[in-house]
Structure formats: structure tokens, C-alpha cells
Amino acid sequence: MSGVQPVNPKPFLQDLTGKSVYVKLKWGLEYKGYLVSTDSYMNLQLANTEEFQDGKSTGALGEVFIRMRVWLVRIPLDKEELDEELYSKALSCVDKQSRDRIKRFYHSEDRWRVVSSDASCQGSFSPSTGTTQIRWTSPPQPVVNLTQTKRYLQRCSPEFSYNVTHDSGYAAMVIDMDEASQQPADVGIDVMKAEIPSGESVKSFAAILSEQLTSRERLYLASHLHEARAATDILFKYWTIKEAYTKALGSGLGFDFQRVEYLMTSQSPDGDRVIVDGEVLLGWEFRGFTWRDKGNTYIGMAAKRGEGDGTTISWALLDEEGDTTTEWLEQIALVQLIERAQPLDR
């Protein structure tokens, strides 16, 4: 039988690792480079990359990645390496409004958490790192849309949106852009230490948060209360996915979390689903990640509004050393993050 034979894309891409490839994105841009790695999401990492538009080269980009990226930063709050010199360097990498806000925190731990998440933008996008396809026209300038609490990067091509979060000893950031328009995409991220507050049980804490959960979420959680660890993880997965979604919308604390419902695979024959205002959410991408550190469990979720009639929800597990089987998440040491960041214009 003649004609084109179908090819499984995942092993096909794996076989191309280490070879010279051409990648054409759906809005027309093309990239030539060596395929360093790929993953199950069709994220691609290219080295020695050159960009083409309308068949003409627009310049060398070096190392690039394509699609959503998450950075996770561990903050060693009990380490001597967090000295005043490093703190001053971190402050120089955030905007004046953020600097003034950070300085008002009384406890040094709180100052480090906030400055680490805010400086993630600069440290992750430093031109010297070669980790993105962004081309800087001058030092990057984070911009916050105060009416919708959305953040994006100017002075670069293309512009990227980003969102940051922090909890306990971790800060995280997600970046992406809309593939069709090459404009900043709607992204949100949340990380939390999955721990019930002192003096509360899983049941009592769930009761406190009950107004933020739907009836089906409450019932599913109640069916797992006999196993505290499982119930705690379920509760914080609910919270992080709701938080990441509303942060991507730019709605902030005014959004009623009961409008957002997360049905896990065991609740839904169609797999994990997010339902908003009674309708299945379409055109979104949710990437969750969990990890253990010193006996504690942490849960994170990144959300992006995209296109199409489907929504993907997945979870990745980091091992004790922080490694993950996905290429879209990278852990960065706090000192390394700040050392490679660039001061902002004052």
C-alpha cells in the first residue's frame, strides 16, 4: 500500500537527539540547531540555534527551549551563605516598588522568600545563562500590570509572561508566551508545603477551607480522611490548582475558589478534569510537581491558558536529589540564581 505511513512522534524525536534538526512552529518561525533533548510534552531543547523567518536568517540564538518552563529555587534559610552581600545583590535585581515592599518585612526569612521569588525573573533570564531563546535589547525589565497582577518581560524579543510564588523554603517561577501571537501568555504558578497547621487535624483544616471547595471535592476528600497523608496531599492539590488558575487569569484573591473544581482520575472516567462554573475547562495546560525535602512534602502547580478544545493535566515527581523526569522543570541553587542575575535600572 502506497502513501505516507504514520510515525510515532516520541521515539522519532528521541532518535533525532544529538542530530541537526529544523523545527517549524505553527506561526511560521523556523529554527535550525542540534536537538539536545525532548520530553512527553514535545518540549524541545536546541543548541547552536539559528532562527529563520520567511526563509531568511534573523540571527543566532544559541541554546533555546520551546514552550512552558518552570524554575524551582530552594532557599537555605538556615545557611550562613545568605549574607548581607548576597541580599544586596538580590535587591538590586528587583524593581524599586518590590525593593521597598521587601524591606518592610520584619523577619529576615520573609525578606529572603520574597526577594528570591522576585529575583527569579532576572536570574533565570540572564543572557549569560543561555537557557532561553530571548534576545535582550538591554537588561530585562519586569513589568507588572497592577490592575490584573500579571507580569511580563520587556526589552526582549519575544516578550514573555511570567509568574512567581514562594512558600516555606522554596520559590518558583513559570514563563511562557502564546504560540500563535508571540505575545505574553496567561500563566500562573503556586507552590505549597503540604502540611496541616499546628493544632489542626486534616478534618478540622478541611472544614476551615470548606467554603473554597465544591461539594464533590469535599466528598472525595472526606473519603480519604482515614489516611492523613493522602488526604493532606489531595487538599493541597486542590488548592494549588485553583491558585495557579486564578493567578493565570490575573484575578487575585477576589476569585471565588468554589467556581473552580478539580476532579481527579478516580472521580472521572475521562481522567483528571478542571471544571469552572459548571463547564469543563478547555484550552488550558496544567503541570503539577511534587517532591520531598527533609521529610516534608511539597506540591506545586503551573497553569497556562492556551488554545484548542482540550485541557491537559499532569503530575511530575522529583526525587530526593531534586531530579525530575521532565525537561520543563529546572532546579536552581539560590546563590547561583542571584550571582547570574543582572541589576535592574533604578
CSV table of C-alpha atoms in Angstrom, one decimal:
chain,number,residue,atom,x,y,z
A,1,MET,CA,0.0,0.0,0.0
A,2,SER,CA,1.5,3.3,-1.1
A,3,GLY,CA,1.2,6.7,0.7
A,4,VAL,CA,2.6,8.3,3.8
A,5,GLN,CA,3.0,5.9,6.8
A,6,PRO,CA,2.2,7.2,10.2
A,7,VAL,CA,5.1,7.7,12.6
A,8,ASN,CA,5.0,7.7,16.4
A,9,PRO,CA,6.4,11.1,17.2
A,10,LYS,CA,8.0,10.4,20.6
A,11,PRO,CA,10.5,7.7,19.5
A,12,PHE,CA,11.0,9.6,16.3
A,13,LEU,CA,12.2,12.7,18.2
A,14,GLN,CA,14.3,10.6,20.6
A,15,ASP,CA,16.1,9.1,17.6
A,16,LEU,CA,16.9,12.7,16.5
A,17,THR,CA,18.6,13.6,19.8
A,18,GLY,CA,22.1,14.9,19.1
A,19,LYS,CA,21.4,15.5,15.4
A,20,SER,CA,20.9,18.7,13.4
A,21,VAL,CA,17.2,19.4,13.0
A,22,TYR,CA,14.8,22.0,11.6
A,23,VAL,CA,11.8,23.0,13.8
A,24,LYS,CA,8.9,24.9,12.3
A,25,LEU,CA,6.4,26.4,14.7
A,26,LYS,CA,2.8,26.8,13.7
A,27,TRP,CA,3.0,30.6,13.3
A,28,GLY,CA,5.8,30.3,10.7
A,29,LEU,CA,9.1,30.8,12.5
A,30,GLU,CA,11.8,28.1,11.9
A,31,TYR,CA,14.8,27.1,14.0
A,32,LYS,CA,17.8,25.1,13.0
A,33,GLY,CA,20.0,23.6,15.6
A,34,TYR,CA,21.1,20.4,17.4
A,35,LEU,CA,18.4,18.6,19.3
A,36,VAL,CA,19.6,18.3,22.9
A,37,SER,CA,16.5,16.8,24.5
A,38,THR,CA,12.8,16.4,24.3
A,39,ASP,CA,10.0,15.2,26.6
A,40,SER,CA,6.5,13.8,26.5
A,41,TYR,CA,5.1,17.3,26.1
A,42,MET,CA,7.0,17.8,22.8
A,43,ASN,CA,9.1,20.4,24.6
A,44,LEU,CA,12.4,20.8,22.6
A,45,GLN,CA,15.8,21.9,23.7
A,46,LEU,CA,18.1,23.0,20.9
A,47,ALA,CA,21.8,24.1,20.9
A,48,ASN,CA,23.7,26.2,18.4
A,49,THR,CA,20.3,27.5,17.2
A,50,GLU,CA,19.6,29.9,14.3
A,51,GLU,CA,16.2,31.5,13.7
A,52,PHE,CA,14.6,31.9,10.3
A,53,GLN,CA,11.6,33.9,9.2
A,54,ASP,CA,10.2,33.8,5.7
A,55,GLY,CA,13.3,31.7,4.8
A,56,LYS,CA,15.7,34.3,5.9
A,57,SER,CA,18.0,34.1,8.9
A,58,THR,CA,17.2,36.5,11.8
A,59,GLY,CA,20.3,35.6,13.8
A,60,ALA,CA,21.9,33.1,16.1
A,61,LEU,CA,20.1,32.4,19.4
A,62,GLY,CA,22.5,29.8,21.0
A,63,GLU,CA,20.6,27.4,23.3
A,64,VAL,CA,16.8,27.6,23.2
A,65,PHE,CA,13.8,25.9,24.6
A,66,ILE,CA,10.3,25.8,23.2
A,67,ARG,CA,7.2,26.1,25.4
A,68,MET,CA,6.5,26.3,29.1
A,69,ARG,CA,9.3,26.4,31.6
A,70,VAL,CA,9.4,26.2,35.4
A,71,TRP,CA,12.2,27.1,37.7
A,72,LEU,CA,12.3,25.9,41.3
A,73,VAL,CA,14.6,27.6,43.8
A,74,ARG,CA,15.4,26.2,47.3
A,75,ILE,CA,16.1,28.9,49.8
A,76,PRO,CA,18.5,27.6,52.5
A,77,LEU,CA,17.1,29.8,55.3
A,78,ASP,CA,19.4,28.2,57.9
A,79,LYS,CA,22.6,28.5,55.9
A,80,GLU,CA,25.4,31.0,56.6
A,81,GLU,CA,25.7,31.7,52.8
A,82,LEU,CA,22.7,34.0,53.0
A,83,ASP,CA,24.8,37.0,53.9
A,84,GLU,CA,24.2,40.8,53.5
A,85,GLU,CA,26.3,41.0,50.3
A,86,LEU,CA,24.1,38.4,48.6
A,87,TYR,CA,21.0,40.1,49.9
A,88,SER,CA,22.0,43.4,48.5
A,89,LYS,CA,22.8,41.8,45.1
A,90,ALA,CA,19.3,40.2,45.2
A,91,LEU,CA,17.7,43.5,46.0
A,92,SER,CA,19.4,45.2,43.0
A,93,CYS,CA,17.7,42.7,40.7
A,94,VAL,CA,14.1,43.7,41.5
A,95,ASP,CA,12.2,46.8,40.7
A,96,LYS,CA,12.0,49.7,43.2
A,97,GLN,CA,8.4,49.0,44.2
A,98,SER,CA,9.4,45.4,45.1
A,99,ARG,CA,12.5,46.6,47.0
A,100,ASP,CA,10.5,49.0,49.1
A,101,ARG,CA,8.0,46.2,49.9
A,102,ILE,CA,10.7,43.6,50.8
A,103,LYS,CA,12.5,46.0,53.1
A,104,ARG,CA,9.3,46.4,55.2
A,105,PHE,CA,9.3,42.7,56.3
A,106,TYR,CA,10.5,42.4,59.9
A,107,HIS,CA,11.8,38.8,59.7
A,108,SER,CA,14.8,38.0,57.5
A,109,GLU,CA,13.2,34.7,56.4
A,110,ASP,CA,10.3,36.6,54.9
A,111,ARG,CA,12.6,39.0,53.2
A,112,TRP,CA,14.6,36.1,51.6
A,113,ARG,CA,11.4,34.3,50.5
A,114,VAL,CA,10.1,37.3,48.7
A,115,VAL,CA,13.3,38.6,47.2
A,116,SER,CA,14.2,35.1,46.0
A,117,SER,CA,10.9,34.7,44.1
A,118,ASP,CA,11.1,38.3,42.6
A,119,ALA,CA,14.8,37.8,41.6
A,120,SER,CA,14.0,34.5,39.9
A,121,CYS,CA,13.0,36.5,36.8
A,122,GLN,CA,16.4,38.1,36.5
A,123,GLY,CA,18.4,35.0,37.4
A,124,SER,CA,16.6,32.7,35.1
A,125,PHE,CA,16.7,35.0,32.1
A,126,SER,CA,20.3,36.4,32.4
A,127,PRO,CA,21.7,36.4,28.9
A,128,SER,CA,24.8,34.7,30.2
A,129,THR,CA,22.9,31.5,31.1
A,130,GLY,CA,21.9,30.7,27.6
A,131,THR,CA,18.7,28.9,28.8
A,132,THR,CA,16.1,30.7,26.7
A,133,GLN,CA,15.5,31.9,23.2
A,134,ILE,CA,15.1,35.5,24.4
A,135,ARG,CA,17.2,38.2,22.8
A,136,TRP,CA,17.9,41.1,25.0
A,137,THR,CA,17.9,44.7,23.6
A,138,SER,CA,19.1,45.9,27.1
A,139,PRO,CA,18.9,44.5,30.6
A,140,PRO,CA,15.4,42.8,31.0
A,141,GLN,CA,12.7,44.9,32.6
A,142,PRO,CA,9.9,43.1,34.5
A,143,VAL,CA,6.6,44.9,34.2
A,144,VAL,CA,3.6,44.3,36.5
A,145,ASN,CA,0.1,45.1,35.3
A,146,LEU,CA,-1.3,46.3,38.6
A,147,THR,CA,-4.9,46.1,37.5
A,148,GLN,CA,-4.7,42.3,36.8
A,149,THR,CA,-1.5,41.3,38.7
A,150,LYS,CA,0.0,40.0,35.5
A,151,ARG,CA,3.8,40.1,34.9
A,152,TYR,CA,5.7,40.1,31.7
A,153,LEU,CA,9.2,40.9,30.4
A,154,GLN,CA,10.0,43.9,28.2
A,155,ARG,CA,13.3,44.8,26.5
A,156,CYS,CA,13.5,41.4,24.9
A,157,SER,CA,12.3,39.6,21.8
A,158,PRO,CA,9.8,38.0,22.1
A,159,GLU,CA,8.2,39.2,25.3
A,160,PHE,CA,7.5,36.5,27.8
A,161,SER,CA,5.0,36.4,30.6
A,162,TYR,CA,6.0,35.1,34.0
A,163,ASN,CA,4.5,34.4,37.4
A,164,VAL,CA,6.2,33.8,40.7
A,165,THR,CA,5.4,32.2,44.1
A,166,HIS,CA,7.1,31.3,47.3
A,167,ASP,CA,6.3,29.2,50.4
A,168,SER,CA,8.4,27.9,53.3
A,169,GLY,CA,11.9,27.3,51.9
A,170,TYR,CA,11.1,27.4,48.2
A,171,ALA,CA,10.4,30.0,45.4
A,172,ALA,CA,9.2,29.1,41.9
A,173,MET,CA,8.6,30.8,38.6
A,174,VAL,CA,6.8,29.9,35.4
A,175,ILE,CA,7.3,31.5,32.0
A,176,ASP,CA,5.7,31.1,28.6
A,177,MET,CA,4.4,33.0,25.6
A,178,ASP,CA,1.4,32.5,23.4
A,179,GLU,CA,2.4,30.4,20.4
A,180,ALA,CA,0.0,32.0,17.9
A,181,SER,CA,0.7,35.7,18.6
A,182,GLN,CA,4.1,35.5,20.2
A,183,GLN,CA,2.7,37.7,22.9
A,184,PRO,CA,2.9,37.1,26.7
A,185,ALA,CA,0.7,34.2,27.6
A,186,ASP,CA,-1.6,33.9,30.7
A,187,VAL,CA,0.4,31.8,33.2
A,188,GLY,CA,0.2,31.2,36.9
A,189,ILE,CA,2.1,29.1,39.5
A,190,ASP,CA,1.7,28.1,43.1
A,191,VAL,CA,3.8,26.0,45.5
A,192,MET,CA,3.0,25.0,49.0
A,193,LYS,CA,4.4,22.9,51.8
A,194,ALA,CA,1.7,20.2,52.2
A,195,GLU,CA,1.5,20.5,55.9
A,196,ILE,CA,-1.5,20.9,58.2
A,197,PRO,CA,-1.1,23.9,60.6
A,198,SER,CA,-0.2,23.1,64.1
A,199,GLY,CA,-3.1,22.4,66.3
A,200,GLU,CA,-5.3,21.3,63.4
A,201,SER,CA,-6.2,17.9,62.1
A,202,VAL,CA,-6.8,17.2,58.4
A,203,LYS,CA,-10.5,17.1,59.1
A,204,SER,CA,-10.6,20.4,61.0
A,205,PHE,CA,-8.4,22.2,58.5
A,206,ALA,CA,-10.5,20.9,55.6
A,207,ALA,CA,-13.6,22.3,57.5
A,208,ILE,CA,-11.9,25.7,57.6
A,209,LEU,CA,-11.3,25.6,53.8
A,210,SER,CA,-14.7,24.0,53.0
A,211,GLU,CA,-16.1,27.2,51.6
A,212,GLN,CA,-13.3,27.1,49.0
A,213,LEU,CA,-14.2,23.6,47.9
A,214,THR,CA,-17.0,22.2,45.8
A,215,SER,CA,-19.4,19.5,47.1
A,216,ARG,CA,-17.7,16.8,45.1
A,217,GLU,CA,-14.3,17.9,46.3
A,218,ARG,CA,-15.4,17.8,49.9
A,219,LEU,CA,-16.9,14.3,49.4
A,220,TYR,CA,-13.8,13.0,47.8
A,221,LEU,CA,-11.6,14.5,50.5
A,222,ALA,CA,-13.8,13.0,53.2
A,223,SER,CA,-13.5,9.5,51.7
A,224,HIS,CA,-9.7,9.7,52.3
A,225,LEU,CA,-9.6,11.2,55.8
A,226,HIS,CA,-8.7,7.8,57.3
A,227,GLU,CA,-5.3,8.3,55.7
A,228,ALA,CA,-3.9,11.6,56.8
A,229,ARG,CA,-1.0,11.8,54.2
A,230,ALA,CA,-3.2,11.1,51.2
A,231,ALA,CA,-5.9,13.5,52.4
A,232,THR,CA,-3.4,16.2,53.0
A,233,ASP,CA,-2.0,15.8,49.5
A,234,ILE,CA,-5.4,15.9,48.0
A,235,LEU,CA,-6.3,19.1,49.8
A,236,PHE,CA,-3.2,20.9,48.7
A,237,LYS,CA,-3.5,19.7,45.2
A,238,TYR,CA,-7.0,21.2,45.1
A,239,TRP,CA,-5.6,24.5,46.5
A,240,THR,CA,-2.6,24.8,44.2
A,241,ILE,CA,-4.5,24.1,41.0
A,242,LYS,CA,-7.2,26.7,42.0
A,243,GLU,CA,-4.5,29.2,42.9
A,244,ALA,CA,-2.4,28.7,39.7
A,245,TYR,CA,-5.6,29.0,37.6
A,246,THR,CA,-6.7,32.3,39.2
A,247,LYS,CA,-3.2,33.7,39.1
A,248,ALA,CA,-3.1,33.0,35.3
A,249,LEU,CA,-6.4,34.8,35.0
A,250,GLY,CA,-4.9,37.7,36.9
A,251,SER,CA,-8.0,37.7,39.2
A,252,GLY,CA,-6.1,37.5,42.5
A,253,LEU,CA,-7.8,37.0,45.9
A,254,GLY,CA,-11.2,38.2,44.7
A,255,PHE,CA,-12.0,35.0,42.7
A,256,ASP,CA,-14.4,32.5,44.4
A,257,PHE,CA,-12.5,29.2,44.5
A,258,GLN,CA,-15.7,27.3,44.6
A,259,ARG,CA,-16.1,28.2,41.0
A,260,VAL,CA,-13.1,26.0,40.2
A,261,GLU,CA,-13.4,22.3,40.6
A,262,TYR,CA,-10.6,19.7,40.2
A,263,LEU,CA,-11.8,16.1,39.6
A,264,MET,CA,-9.1,13.5,39.9
A,265,THR,CA,-8.8,10.4,37.7
A,266,SER,CA,-10.6,8.2,40.2
A,267,GLN,CA,-13.5,10.6,40.2
A,268,SER,CA,-13.8,11.0,36.5
A,269,PRO,CA,-13.9,8.3,33.8
A,270,ASP,CA,-12.3,10.8,31.4
A,271,GLY,CA,-9.3,11.3,33.6
A,272,ASP,CA,-8.3,14.5,35.5
A,273,ARG,CA,-10.5,17.4,34.7
A,274,VAL,CA,-10.9,21.0,35.8
A,275,ILE,CA,-14.4,22.4,35.8
A,276,VAL,CA,-15.2,26.2,36.0
A,277,ASP,CA,-18.7,27.5,36.6
A,278,GLY,CA,-20.1,24.0,35.9
A,279,GLU,CA,-18.4,23.6,32.5
A,280,VAL,CA,-15.3,21.5,31.6
A,281,LEU,CA,-12.4,23.9,31.2
A,282,LEU,CA,-10.9,23.8,27.7
A,283,GLY,CA,-7.7,25.1,26.1
A,284,TRP,CA,-5.6,25.1,29.3
A,285,GLU,CA,-2.4,23.2,30.4
A,286,PHE,CA,-1.7,22.3,34.0
A,287,ARG,CA,1.6,20.8,35.1
A,288,GLY,CA,1.9,19.7,38.7
A,289,PHE,CA,5.0,18.6,40.5
A,290,THR,CA,5.6,17.1,43.9
A,291,TRP,CA,8.8,16.5,45.9
A,292,ARG,CA,10.1,15.6,49.4
A,293,ASP,CA,12.6,17.5,51.3
A,294,LYS,CA,13.8,16.6,54.9
A,295,GLY,CA,10.7,14.5,55.5
A,296,ASN,CA,8.3,17.2,54.2
A,297,THR,CA,6.1,17.0,51.1
A,298,TYR,CA,5.8,20.0,48.7
A,299,ILE,CA,3.2,20.4,45.9
A,300,GLY,CA,3.4,22.8,43.0
A,301,MET,CA,1.2,23.6,40.0
A,302,ALA,CA,1.8,25.7,36.9
A,303,ALA,CA,-1.1,26.8,34.7
A,304,LYS,CA,-1.2,28.3,31.2
A,305,ARG,CA,-4.1,29.4,29.1
A,306,GLY,CA,-3.7,28.2,25.5
A,307,GLU,CA,-5.8,27.2,22.6
A,308,GLY,CA,-7.7,24.2,21.3
A,309,ASP,CA,-10.5,22.1,22.6
A,310,GLY,CA,-8.6,20.1,25.1
A,311,THR,CA,-7.0,20.6,28.6
A,312,THR,CA,-4.0,18.6,29.8
A,313,ILE,CA,-3.3,17.9,33.5
A,314,SER,CA,-0.2,16.0,34.5
A,315,TRP,CA,1.9,15.5,37.6
A,316,ALA,CA,5.7,15.0,37.8
A,317,LEU,CA,7.6,13.6,40.8
A,318,LEU,CA,11.0,14.9,41.8
A,319,ASP,CA,13.3,12.6,43.6
A,320,GLU,CA,15.2,13.3,46.8
A,321,GLU,CA,18.1,14.9,44.9
A,322,GLY,CA,15.7,17.2,43.0
A,323,ASP,CA,15.9,15.4,39.7
A,324,THR,CA,12.8,15.1,37.5
A,325,THR,CA,11.9,13.0,34.5
A,326,THR,CA,10.6,16.1,32.7
A,327,GLU,CA,12.6,18.7,30.8
A,328,TRP,CA,10.4,21.6,31.6
A,329,LEU,CA,11.3,22.0,35.2
A,330,GLU,CA,14.8,23.0,36.5
A,331,GLN,CA,16.0,23.4,40.0
A,332,ILE,CA,18.5,26.3,40.6
A,333,ALA,CA,20.6,27.0,43.7
A,334,LEU,CA,19.7,30.3,45.2
A,335,VAL,CA,23.3,31.6,45.2
A,336,GLN,CA,23.7,30.6,41.6
A,337,LEU,CA,20.4,32.3,40.7
A,338,ILE,CA,21.4,35.6,42.3
A,339,GLU,CA,25.0,35.6,41.1
A,340,ARG,CA,24.0,35.3,37.4
A,341,ALA,CA,21.2,37.9,37.7
A,342,GLN,CA,21.5,41.4,36.3
A,343,PRO,CA,20.8,44.5,38.2
A,344,LEU,CA,17.7,46.5,37.0
A,345,ASP,CA,17.7,50.1,36.0
A,346,ARG,CA,16.9,52.2,39.1
